[in-house]
Coordinates of C-alpha atoms and ligand atoms in Angstrom, one line a residue:
X1 CA -13.3 61.1 -43.4
X2 CA -14.1 57.7 -45.0
X3 CA -17.6 56.7 -45.5
X4 CA -19.1 55.1 -42.5
X5 CA -20.7 51.6 -42.7
X6 CA -24.0 52.0 -41.0
X7 CA -26.6 50.0 -39.3
X8 CA -29.8 49.0 -41.1
X9 CA -32.7 49.4 -38.8
X10 CA -36.3 49.2 -40.0
X11 CA -35.2 49.7 -43.6
X12 CA -33.1 52.8 -42.9
X13 CA -29.3 53.1 -42.9
X14 CA -28.3 55.0 -39.8
X15 CA -25.4 55.7 -37.5
X16 CA -25.4 54.3 -34.0
X17 CA -27.1 56.5 -31.5
X18 CA -23.9 57.2 -29.5
X19 CA -22.2 58.6 -32.6
X20 CA -19.1 56.4 -32.1
X21 CA -17.2 54.6 -34.8
X22 CA -14.4 52.1 -35.1
X23 CA -11.9 51.5 -37.9
X24 CA -11.3 48.3 -39.9
X25 CA -7.8 48.0 -41.1
X26 CA -6.3 45.5 -43.5
X27 CA -4.5 42.8 -41.5
X28 CA -2.0 42.3 -44.4
X29 CA -1.1 46.0 -44.1
X30 CA -2.4 47.9 -41.1
X31 CA -1.6 51.2 -42.7
X32 CA -4.5 50.6 -45.0
X33 CA -7.9 51.6 -43.6
X34 CA -10.6 49.5 -45.2
X35 CA -13.4 51.5 -43.7
X36 CA -15.0 53.1 -40.7
X37 CA -17.9 51.4 -39.0
X38 CA -20.6 52.8 -36.8
X39 CA -20.4 51.4 -33.2
X40 CA -23.7 50.4 -31.7
X41 CA -24.6 50.2 -28.1
X42 CA -27.5 48.6 -26.4
X43 CA -30.0 51.3 -27.5
X44 CA -29.3 50.5 -31.1
X45 CA -29.8 46.8 -30.4
X46 CA -33.1 47.5 -28.8
X47 CA -34.2 49.5 -31.8
X48 CA -33.2 46.8 -34.2
X49 CA -35.1 44.1 -32.2
X50 CA -38.2 46.3 -32.0
X51 CA -38.1 46.7 -35.8
X52 CA -37.7 43.0 -36.3
X53 CA -40.6 42.3 -34.0
X54 CA -42.7 44.9 -35.7
X55 CA -42.1 43.3 -39.1
X56 CA -42.6 39.7 -38.0
X57 CA -46.3 39.3 -38.4
X58 CA -46.6 40.5 -42.0
X59 CA -43.5 38.6 -43.0
X60 CA -44.7 35.4 -41.4
X61 CA -48.0 35.6 -43.3
X62 CA -46.4 36.3 -46.7
X63 CA -46.2 33.1 -48.8
X64 CA -42.9 31.3 -48.5
X65 CA -42.4 31.2 -52.3
X66 CA -42.8 35.0 -52.4
X67 CA -40.2 35.3 -49.6
X68 CA -38.0 33.0 -51.7
X69 CA -38.3 35.2 -54.8
X70 CA -36.5 38.0 -52.9
X71 CA -33.7 35.5 -52.2
X72 CA -33.5 34.5 -55.8
X73 CA -33.1 38.2 -56.8
X74 CA -30.4 38.6 -54.1
X75 CA -28.6 35.6 -55.5
X76 CA -28.5 37.3 -58.9
X77 CA -27.3 40.6 -57.4
X78 CA -24.6 38.9 -55.4
X79 CA -23.4 36.9 -58.4
X80 CA -22.9 40.3 -60.2
X81 CA -20.9 41.6 -57.3
X82 CA -18.9 38.5 -56.5
X83 CA -15.5 39.9 -57.5
X84 CA -16.0 43.2 -55.6
X85 CA -17.1 41.3 -52.4
X86 CA -14.3 38.8 -52.7
X87 CA -11.8 41.5 -52.8
X88 CA -13.3 43.4 -50.0
X89 CA -13.2 40.2 -47.8
X90 CA -9.5 39.9 -48.6
X91 CA -8.8 43.4 -47.6
X92 CA -10.9 43.2 -44.5
X93 CA -9.7 39.8 -43.1
X94 CA -6.8 38.7 -45.2
X95 CA -7.8 35.4 -46.8
X96 CA -6.4 35.0 -50.3
X97 CA -8.7 36.2 -53.2
X98 CA -9.6 32.7 -54.5
X99 CA -10.8 31.9 -51.0
X100 CA -12.7 35.2 -50.8
X101 CA -14.4 34.5 -54.1
X102 CA -15.2 31.0 -52.8
X103 CA -16.7 32.4 -49.7
X104 CA -19.0 34.6 -51.8
X105 CA -19.9 31.7 -54.0
X106 CA -20.9 29.7 -50.9
X107 CA -23.3 32.5 -50.1
X108 CA -24.7 32.5 -53.6
X109 CA -25.2 28.7 -53.4
X110 CA -27.0 29.2 -50.1
X111 CA -29.2 31.9 -51.5
X112 CA -30.4 29.7 -54.4
X113 CA -30.7 26.6 -52.2
X114 CA -32.7 28.3 -49.6
X115 CA -34.8 30.1 -52.2
X116 CA -35.7 26.7 -53.5
X117 CA -36.8 25.7 -50.0
X118 CA -39.5 28.4 -50.2
X119 CA -41.4 25.9 -52.3
X120 CA -40.6 22.9 -50.2
X121 CA -41.3 23.8 -46.6
X122 CA -43.4 20.7 -46.3
X123 CA -44.8 19.0 -43.3
X124 CA -46.8 15.7 -42.9
X125 CA -50.3 14.6 -43.1
X126 CA -51.1 11.5 -41.1
X127 CA -54.4 9.6 -40.7
X128 CA -56.3 10.1 -37.5
X129 CA -57.5 7.2 -35.3
X130 CA -60.9 8.8 -35.3
X131 CA -63.3 9.3 -38.2
X132 CA -63.9 12.8 -39.7
X133 CA -60.8 14.2 -38.3
X134 CA -57.5 15.0 -39.9
X135 CA -54.0 15.5 -38.6
X136 CA -51.0 17.4 -40.0
X137 CA -47.8 18.9 -38.9
X138 CA -46.6 22.2 -40.4
X139 CA -43.5 24.2 -40.1
X140 CA -43.9 27.7 -38.6
X141 CA -41.3 30.4 -38.1
X142 CA -39.7 30.7 -34.7
X143 CA -40.0 34.5 -34.5
X144 CA -37.3 37.1 -34.2
X145 CA -33.8 35.7 -34.6
X146 CA -30.5 37.1 -33.4
X147 CA -27.7 35.9 -35.8
X148 CA -24.2 36.4 -34.6
X149 CA -21.3 35.6 -36.9
X150 CA -17.5 35.4 -37.0
X151 CA -15.0 37.0 -39.3
X152 CA -13.4 34.0 -41.0
X153 CA -16.3 33.5 -43.5
X154 CA -17.6 37.1 -43.7
X155 CA -20.3 36.4 -46.3
X156 CA -20.8 32.6 -46.3
X157 CA -21.6 32.1 -42.6
X158 CA -24.0 35.0 -42.4
X159 CA -25.7 33.6 -45.5
X160 CA -25.9 30.2 -43.8
X161 CA -28.0 31.8 -41.1
X162 CA -29.8 34.7 -42.7
X163 CA -31.2 32.9 -45.8
X164 CA -32.9 30.0 -44.0
X165 CA -34.2 32.3 -41.3
X166 CA -35.8 34.6 -43.8
X167 CA -37.2 31.9 -46.1
X168 CA -38.9 30.3 -43.1
X169 CA -40.6 33.5 -42.2
X170 CA -38.5 34.8 -39.3
X171 CA -37.3 38.3 -39.0
X172 CA -33.7 39.0 -38.2
X173 CA -31.2 41.1 -36.2
X174 CA -27.8 40.4 -37.6
X175 CA -24.6 41.2 -35.6
X176 CA -21.6 40.4 -37.7
X177 CA -18.0 40.3 -36.4
X178 CA -16.6 43.8 -36.0
X179 CA -13.6 42.7 -38.1
X180 CA -15.8 42.1 -41.2
X181 CA -18.5 44.8 -40.8
X182 CA -18.1 46.1 -44.3
X183 CA -18.5 42.7 -46.0
X184 CA -21.5 42.1 -43.9
X185 CA -23.0 45.5 -44.7
X186 CA -22.7 44.7 -48.5
X187 CA -24.5 41.4 -48.1
X188 CA -27.3 43.2 -46.2
X189 CA -27.4 46.0 -48.8
X190 CA -27.9 43.4 -51.5
X191 CA -30.8 41.7 -49.7
X192 CA -32.3 45.1 -49.0
X193 CA -32.0 46.0 -52.6
X194 CA -33.6 42.7 -53.6
X195 CA -36.8 43.9 -52.0
X196 CA -37.0 42.7 -48.3
X197 CA -39.7 44.7 -46.6
X198 CA -38.4 47.1 -43.9
X199 CA -37.6 45.6 -40.5
X200 CA -37.3 42.0 -41.8
X201 CA -33.5 42.1 -41.8
X202 CA -31.8 44.5 -39.4
X203 CA -28.0 45.0 -39.1
X204 CA -26.2 46.2 -36.0
X205 CA -22.4 46.7 -36.0
X206 CA -20.4 46.6 -32.9
X207 CA -18.3 44.5 -30.6
X208 CA -19.5 41.2 -29.4
X209 CA -18.4 41.9 -25.8
X210 CA -20.5 45.1 -25.8
X211 CA -23.7 44.1 -27.5
X212 CA -23.7 40.4 -28.3
X213 CA -25.1 39.2 -25.0
X214 CA -27.6 42.0 -24.8
X215 CA -28.9 41.1 -28.3
X216 CA -29.0 37.3 -27.7
X217 CA -30.7 37.5 -24.3
X218 CA -33.1 40.3 -25.3
X219 CA -36.6 39.4 -24.1
X220 CA -38.0 39.9 -27.6
X221 CA -35.5 37.5 -29.3
X222 CA -36.9 34.0 -29.8
X223 CA -34.0 32.3 -31.5
X224 CA -30.3 32.7 -31.4
X225 CA -27.8 31.3 -33.9
X226 CA -24.1 31.9 -33.1
X227 CA -20.9 30.9 -34.7
X228 CA -17.7 31.5 -32.8
X229 CA -15.5 30.3 -29.9
X230 CA -16.5 27.4 -27.7
X231 CA -16.1 29.5 -24.6
X232 CA -18.6 32.1 -25.8
X233 CA -20.9 29.5 -27.4
X234 CA -21.2 27.4 -24.3
X235 CA -22.1 30.4 -22.1
X236 CA -24.6 31.6 -24.7
X237 CA -26.2 28.2 -25.1
X238 CA -26.7 27.9 -21.3
X239 CA -28.1 31.4 -20.9
X240 CA -30.5 31.1 -23.9
X241 CA -31.7 27.7 -22.8
X242 CA -32.4 29.1 -19.4
X243 CA -34.5 31.9 -20.9
X244 CA -36.4 29.4 -23.1
X245 CA -34.9 30.6 -26.4
X246 CA -34.1 28.3 -29.2
X247 CA -30.4 28.3 -29.7
X248 CA -27.7 26.8 -31.8
X249 CA -24.0 27.3 -31.6
X250 CA -21.3 26.3 -34.0
X251 CA -18.0 26.5 -32.1
X252 CA -14.4 25.3 -32.1
X253 CA -12.6 22.4 -33.6
X254 CA -9.4 20.4 -33.4
X255 CA -9.9 18.6 -36.7
X256 CA -7.6 15.9 -37.8
X257 CA -6.5 14.1 -40.9
X258 CA -5.5 10.4 -40.7
X259 CA -2.9 9.3 -43.2
X260 CA -2.7 5.5 -43.5
X261 CA 0.2 3.5 -44.7
X262 CA -1.5 2.8 -48.0
X263 CA -2.5 6.5 -48.7
X264 CA -1.6 8.4 -51.8
X265 CA 1.0 10.5 -50.0
X266 CA 1.1 13.3 -52.6
X267 CA -2.7 13.7 -52.3
X268 CA -2.5 13.5 -48.5
X269 CA 0.2 16.2 -48.3
X270 CA -1.9 18.5 -50.5
X271 CA -4.8 17.9 -48.3
X272 CA -2.8 18.6 -45.2
X273 CA -1.4 21.9 -46.6
X274 CA -4.9 23.0 -47.7
X275 CA -6.6 21.9 -44.4
X276 CA -3.8 23.2 -42.2
X277 CA -2.9 26.4 -43.8
X278 CA -5.9 27.5 -46.0
X279 CA -7.3 30.7 -44.6
X280 CA -4.1 30.8 -42.5
X281 CA -5.6 27.9 -40.4
X282 CA -8.4 30.2 -39.3
X283 CA -11.3 27.9 -40.0
X284 CA -13.3 26.0 -37.6
X285 CA -12.7 23.2 -40.1
X286 CA -8.9 23.6 -40.2
X287 CA -6.9 20.4 -40.0
X288 CA -4.8 21.3 -37.0
X289 CA -3.7 17.7 -36.4
X290 CA -2.4 15.1 -38.7
X291 CA -2.2 11.5 -37.5
X292 CA 0.1 9.5 -39.6
X293 CA 0.7 5.7 -39.7
X294 CA 4.2 5.0 -38.3
X295 CA 5.4 3.3 -41.5
X296 CA 4.9 6.4 -43.6
X297 CA 5.3 9.0 -40.9
X298 CA 8.9 10.2 -41.7
X299 CA 8.3 10.3 -45.4
X300 CA 5.0 12.2 -45.0
X301 CA 6.6 14.7 -42.6
X302 CA 9.4 15.4 -45.0
X303 CA 7.0 16.0 -47.8
X304 CA 4.6 18.1 -45.7
X305 CA 7.4 20.3 -44.2
X306 CA 8.8 20.8 -47.7
X307 CA 5.4 21.8 -49.1
X308 CA 4.7 24.2 -46.2
X309 CA 8.0 26.0 -46.5
X310 CA 7.3 26.6 -50.2
X311 CA 4.1 28.4 -49.5
X312 CA 4.2 32.0 -50.6
X313 CA 3.2 34.3 -47.7
X314 CA 1.8 37.7 -48.6
X315 CA -1.1 40.0 -49.3
X316 CA -4.0 37.8 -50.5
X317 CA -4.8 40.2 -53.4
X318 CA -1.5 39.3 -55.1
X319 CA -1.7 36.6 -57.6
X320 CA 1.0 34.2 -56.3
X321 CA 0.1 34.4 -52.6
X322 CA -0.8 31.1 -51.0
X323 CA -1.2 32.2 -47.4
X324 CA -2.3 35.5 -46.1
X325 CA -2.1 37.1 -42.6
X326 CA -3.9 36.2 -39.4
X327 CA -6.7 38.5 -38.4
X328 CA -5.1 40.6 -35.6
X329 CA -2.1 41.3 -33.4
X330 CA -3.9 39.5 -30.6
X331 CA -4.3 36.4 -32.8
X332 CA -0.7 36.6 -33.9
X333 CA 0.5 36.7 -30.3
X334 CA -1.7 33.8 -29.4
X335 CA -0.3 31.6 -32.2
X336 CA 3.3 32.6 -31.5
X337 CA 2.7 31.8 -27.8
X338 CA 1.5 28.3 -28.8
X339 CA 4.8 27.9 -30.7
X340 CA 6.5 28.4 -27.3
X341 CA 4.1 26.1 -25.6
X342 CA 4.8 23.4 -28.2
X343 CA 8.5 23.7 -27.7
X344 CA 8.2 23.6 -24.0
X345 CA 6.0 20.5 -24.1
X346 CA 8.8 18.7 -26.0
X347 CA 7.4 18.7 -29.5
X348 CA 9.7 19.4 -32.4
X349 CA 9.2 22.4 -34.6
X350 CA 10.0 21.2 -38.1
X351 CA 8.8 24.2 -40.2
X352 CA 7.9 27.8 -39.8
X353 CA 6.6 29.2 -36.6
X354 CA 8.0 32.7 -36.8
X355 CA 6.6 36.1 -37.5
X356 CA 7.1 36.9 -41.2
X357 CA 8.1 40.5 -42.0
X358 CA 9.8 40.3 -45.4
X359 CA 9.2 42.9 -48.1
X360 CA 5.8 44.4 -47.9
X361 CA 4.7 42.0 -45.1
X362 CA 6.3 44.2 -42.5
X363 CA 3.0 46.0 -41.7
X364 CA 0.9 42.8 -41.5
X365 CA 0.2 39.9 -39.2
X366 CA 2.0 37.2 -41.0
X367 CA 3.3 33.9 -39.6
X368 CA 5.3 31.3 -41.3
X369 CA 3.2 28.1 -41.5
X370 CA 4.2 26.0 -38.5
X371 CA 4.5 22.2 -38.2
X372 CA 5.3 20.4 -35.1
X373 CA 6.2 16.7 -35.0
X374 CA 6.7 14.4 -32.1
X375 CA 3.4 15.6 -30.7
X376 CA 1.7 13.3 -28.3
X377 CA -2.1 13.3 -27.8
X378 CA -2.1 14.9 -24.3
X379 CA -0.1 17.9 -25.2
X380 CA -1.9 21.2 -25.3
X381 CA -1.0 21.8 -28.9
X382 CA -2.8 18.5 -29.7
X383 CA -5.9 19.4 -27.6
X384 CA -6.5 23.2 -27.9
X385 CA -7.9 25.1 -30.8
X386 CA -5.2 27.6 -31.9
X387 CA -6.9 29.1 -35.0
X388 CA -3.7 29.9 -37.0
X389 CA -1.2 28.3 -39.4
X390 CA -0.2 25.6 -36.9
X391 CA -0.3 21.9 -37.4
X392 CA 0.6 19.1 -35.0
X393 CA 1.7 15.9 -36.5
X394 CA 1.3 12.7 -34.5
X395 CA 2.1 9.0 -35.1
X396 CA -0.2 6.0 -34.8
X397 CA 0.7 2.3 -35.3
X398 CA -2.7 1.4 -36.8
X399 CA -6.2 2.6 -37.7
X400 CA -7.6 1.9 -34.3
X401 CA -5.0 3.9 -32.5
X402 CA -5.4 6.7 -35.1
X403 CA -9.2 6.9 -34.6
X404 CA -8.7 6.9 -30.8
X405 CA -6.3 9.9 -31.1
X406 CA -8.7 11.8 -33.4
X407 CA -11.6 11.2 -31.1
X408 CA -9.6 12.1 -28.0
X409 CA -10.4 15.8 -27.8
X410 CA -13.4 17.7 -26.5
X411 CA -14.2 18.8 -30.1
X412 CA -15.9 16.9 -32.9
X413 CA -16.3 19.0 -36.0
X414 CA -14.4 17.4 -38.9
X415 CA -12.1 14.4 -39.5
X416 CA -10.6 13.0 -42.6
X417 CA -8.8 9.8 -43.7
X418 CA -6.5 9.1 -46.6
X419 CA -6.5 5.5 -47.5
X420 CA -6.9 3.3 -50.6
X421 CA -8.5 0.5 -48.5
X422 CA -12.3 0.5 -48.6
X423 CA -12.6 -1.5 -45.4
X424 CA -10.4 1.0 -43.5
X425 CA -12.4 3.8 -44.9
X426 CA -15.7 2.2 -43.8
X427 CA -14.4 1.7 -40.3
X428 CA -13.3 5.3 -40.1
X429 CA -16.6 6.6 -41.4
X430 CA -18.3 4.6 -38.7
X431 CA -16.1 5.3 -35.8
X432 CA -14.9 8.9 -36.2
X433 CA -17.0 10.9 -33.7
X434 CA -17.3 14.1 -35.7
X435 CA -20.1 15.9 -37.5
X436 CA -18.3 15.6 -40.9
X437 CA -16.0 12.9 -42.2
X438 CA -14.0 13.2 -45.4
X439 CA -12.4 10.3 -47.3
X440 CA -9.4 11.1 -49.4
X441 CA -10.2 14.8 -49.1
X442 CA -9.1 17.5 -46.7
X443 CA -11.2 18.8 -43.7
X444 CA -12.4 21.7 -45.8
X445 CA -15.1 21.6 -48.4
X446 CA -18.6 21.3 -47.0
X447 CA -21.4 22.0 -49.5
X448 CA -24.5 23.9 -48.8
X449 CA -27.0 21.1 -49.6
X450 CA -25.9 19.1 -46.6
X451 CA -26.0 19.9 -42.9
X452 CA -22.9 21.3 -41.3
X453 CA -22.0 21.1 -37.6
X454 CA -20.1 19.1 -35.0
X455 CA -20.4 16.9 -32.1
X456 CA -19.3 17.4 -28.4
X457 CA -18.0 20.9 -27.8
X458 CA -18.0 21.8 -31.5
X459 CA -21.7 22.2 -31.8
X460 CA -24.8 22.7 -29.8
X461 CA -28.4 22.5 -31.1
X462 CA -29.4 22.2 -34.7
X463 CA -26.9 22.1 -37.5
X464 CA -26.4 24.8 -40.2
X465 CA -27.0 24.7 -44.0
X466 CA -29.2 22.4 -46.0
X467 CA -30.4 18.9 -46.1
X468 CA -32.2 16.8 -43.5
X469 CA -31.4 18.1 -40.0
X470 CA -30.0 21.4 -41.3
X471 CA -30.9 25.0 -40.8
X472 CA -34.6 24.6 -41.7
X473 CA -35.0 22.7 -38.5
X474 CA -33.4 25.5 -36.6
X475 CA -35.5 28.3 -38.0
X476 CA -38.9 26.6 -37.8
X477 CA -40.9 24.9 -35.1
X478 CA -43.2 22.1 -35.8
X479 CA -46.9 22.8 -35.1
X480 CA -49.3 19.9 -35.0
X481 CA -52.9 20.5 -36.1
X482 CA -55.9 18.2 -35.4
X483 CA -59.0 19.2 -37.3
X484 CA -62.2 17.5 -36.3
X485 CA -65.1 17.9 -38.7
X486 CA -67.3 15.2 -37.2
X487 CA -69.6 17.7 -35.4
X488 CA -69.4 15.8 -32.1
X489 CA -67.0 15.4 -29.2
X490 CA -64.5 12.6 -30.1
X491 CA -62.0 11.3 -27.6
X492 CA -58.7 10.0 -28.7
X493 CA -57.6 6.8 -27.0
X494 CA -61.0 6.5 -25.3
X495 CA -63.5 6.2 -28.1
X496 CA -62.9 2.6 -29.3
Ligands
LIG1 C1 -15.5 27.2 -41.1 O1 -14.5 26.4 -41.2 O2 -15.4 28.2 -40.3 O3 -16.2 23.3 -45.5 C2 -16.6 27.1 -42.1 C3 -15.7 24.4 -45.3 C4 -16.5 25.7 -45.7 C5 -17.1 26.3 -44.4 C6 -16.2 26.3 -43.3 N1 -17.5 25.3 -46.6 O4 -14.5 24.5 -44.9

């Protein structure tokens, strides 16, 4: 029997109370069992929340720079284990190793960045209108946070949430995706080893459908941060708001790249391949639509289809692999079903779109990177998030039409434009209704020192990561303090 990845509750690694487990298998080869994971039920969630609640007061009162020192230490430990964790991610969810290593690096960056915040959690002092009175605003932690994360960035997205939550003085119950439980457990193990007091960070493994809602809506949870599908996020946002919890959700995307007639086409093709097929298209930031100026459309399409068909499909641990599997049989069926939908809608499949079973790919969930052309904006394949190696190419006669197409979905996470014209770029930067805009770069590549998140149905509540408007706003509340040392009753607005 393989070792079981356990929950961490109140500083102790333990199996779930029901004694049940589930297996994690490698999506590149399902005969390989990556590990066995303990399967929590609501009792375990309750225990974890209780532990986090119990640890809150002491953690809240510990100086932020001291909290940050633990994150610095964890950053060092994670750096030492980067290779091991990158490989584990690849085996657990299929992304190619360089991407797995990048994912770990993003968590390291976030650890150091948020550790720095420990010495910067500043507020404001403002003069009072009354004598002998001072006013200030300070950031205080929100309380006990439920952090629910997806499988496509098994280490980075948890780090986006856990690190700011901890440095701000919150305690945490972390529920990672069941597909990437082992990667999540390693990250928690590192934070634990770095010296977090018991109960400050708790980990519960299990399925979202079974324990996610129970955790998020638990009466002792003050704050919920979720990354996942729009369907789940919307429901969660409504339910949490109703219960008075602070909530933020990072959800789906239908991100687009605009390729103008003056674009450097080689660069645009590279960007489209990376944005469309990196992580097998399983990113909320994936470029699933490319809107191309009519004058360069045919040439671009030719180059793009050629580049996509040259991508080497396979196990992400092998050196030459460009594109790994999708996460599961369910996801594979979903993507293949969208291929049928695209054909039925009258779009033209110009590359890929079939299950790939060659050589040692027979036991994995591989799909040839698919490109549809002759896609029109109202088609389902131009509107719905597919989350797989699937790109819809559309035509536009000018910039205005292109921006209209890009903005014409319910999502608003990322958009990008390839152009050499500074004026066109400026208009796109202004008018694209997305949380992130890239110029002459793909839809992927956010950095931790800036906020991350989308508009419309892509994001709800505060953004993630660093910078103004980022995660520090999510994991703190502003408290305003008026201190009167006049020794008499003073009345604002009335004493004149
Ligand atoms: C996601 O797509 O799910 O910019 C997150 C990027 C990464 C994070 C992406 N830094 O693509």
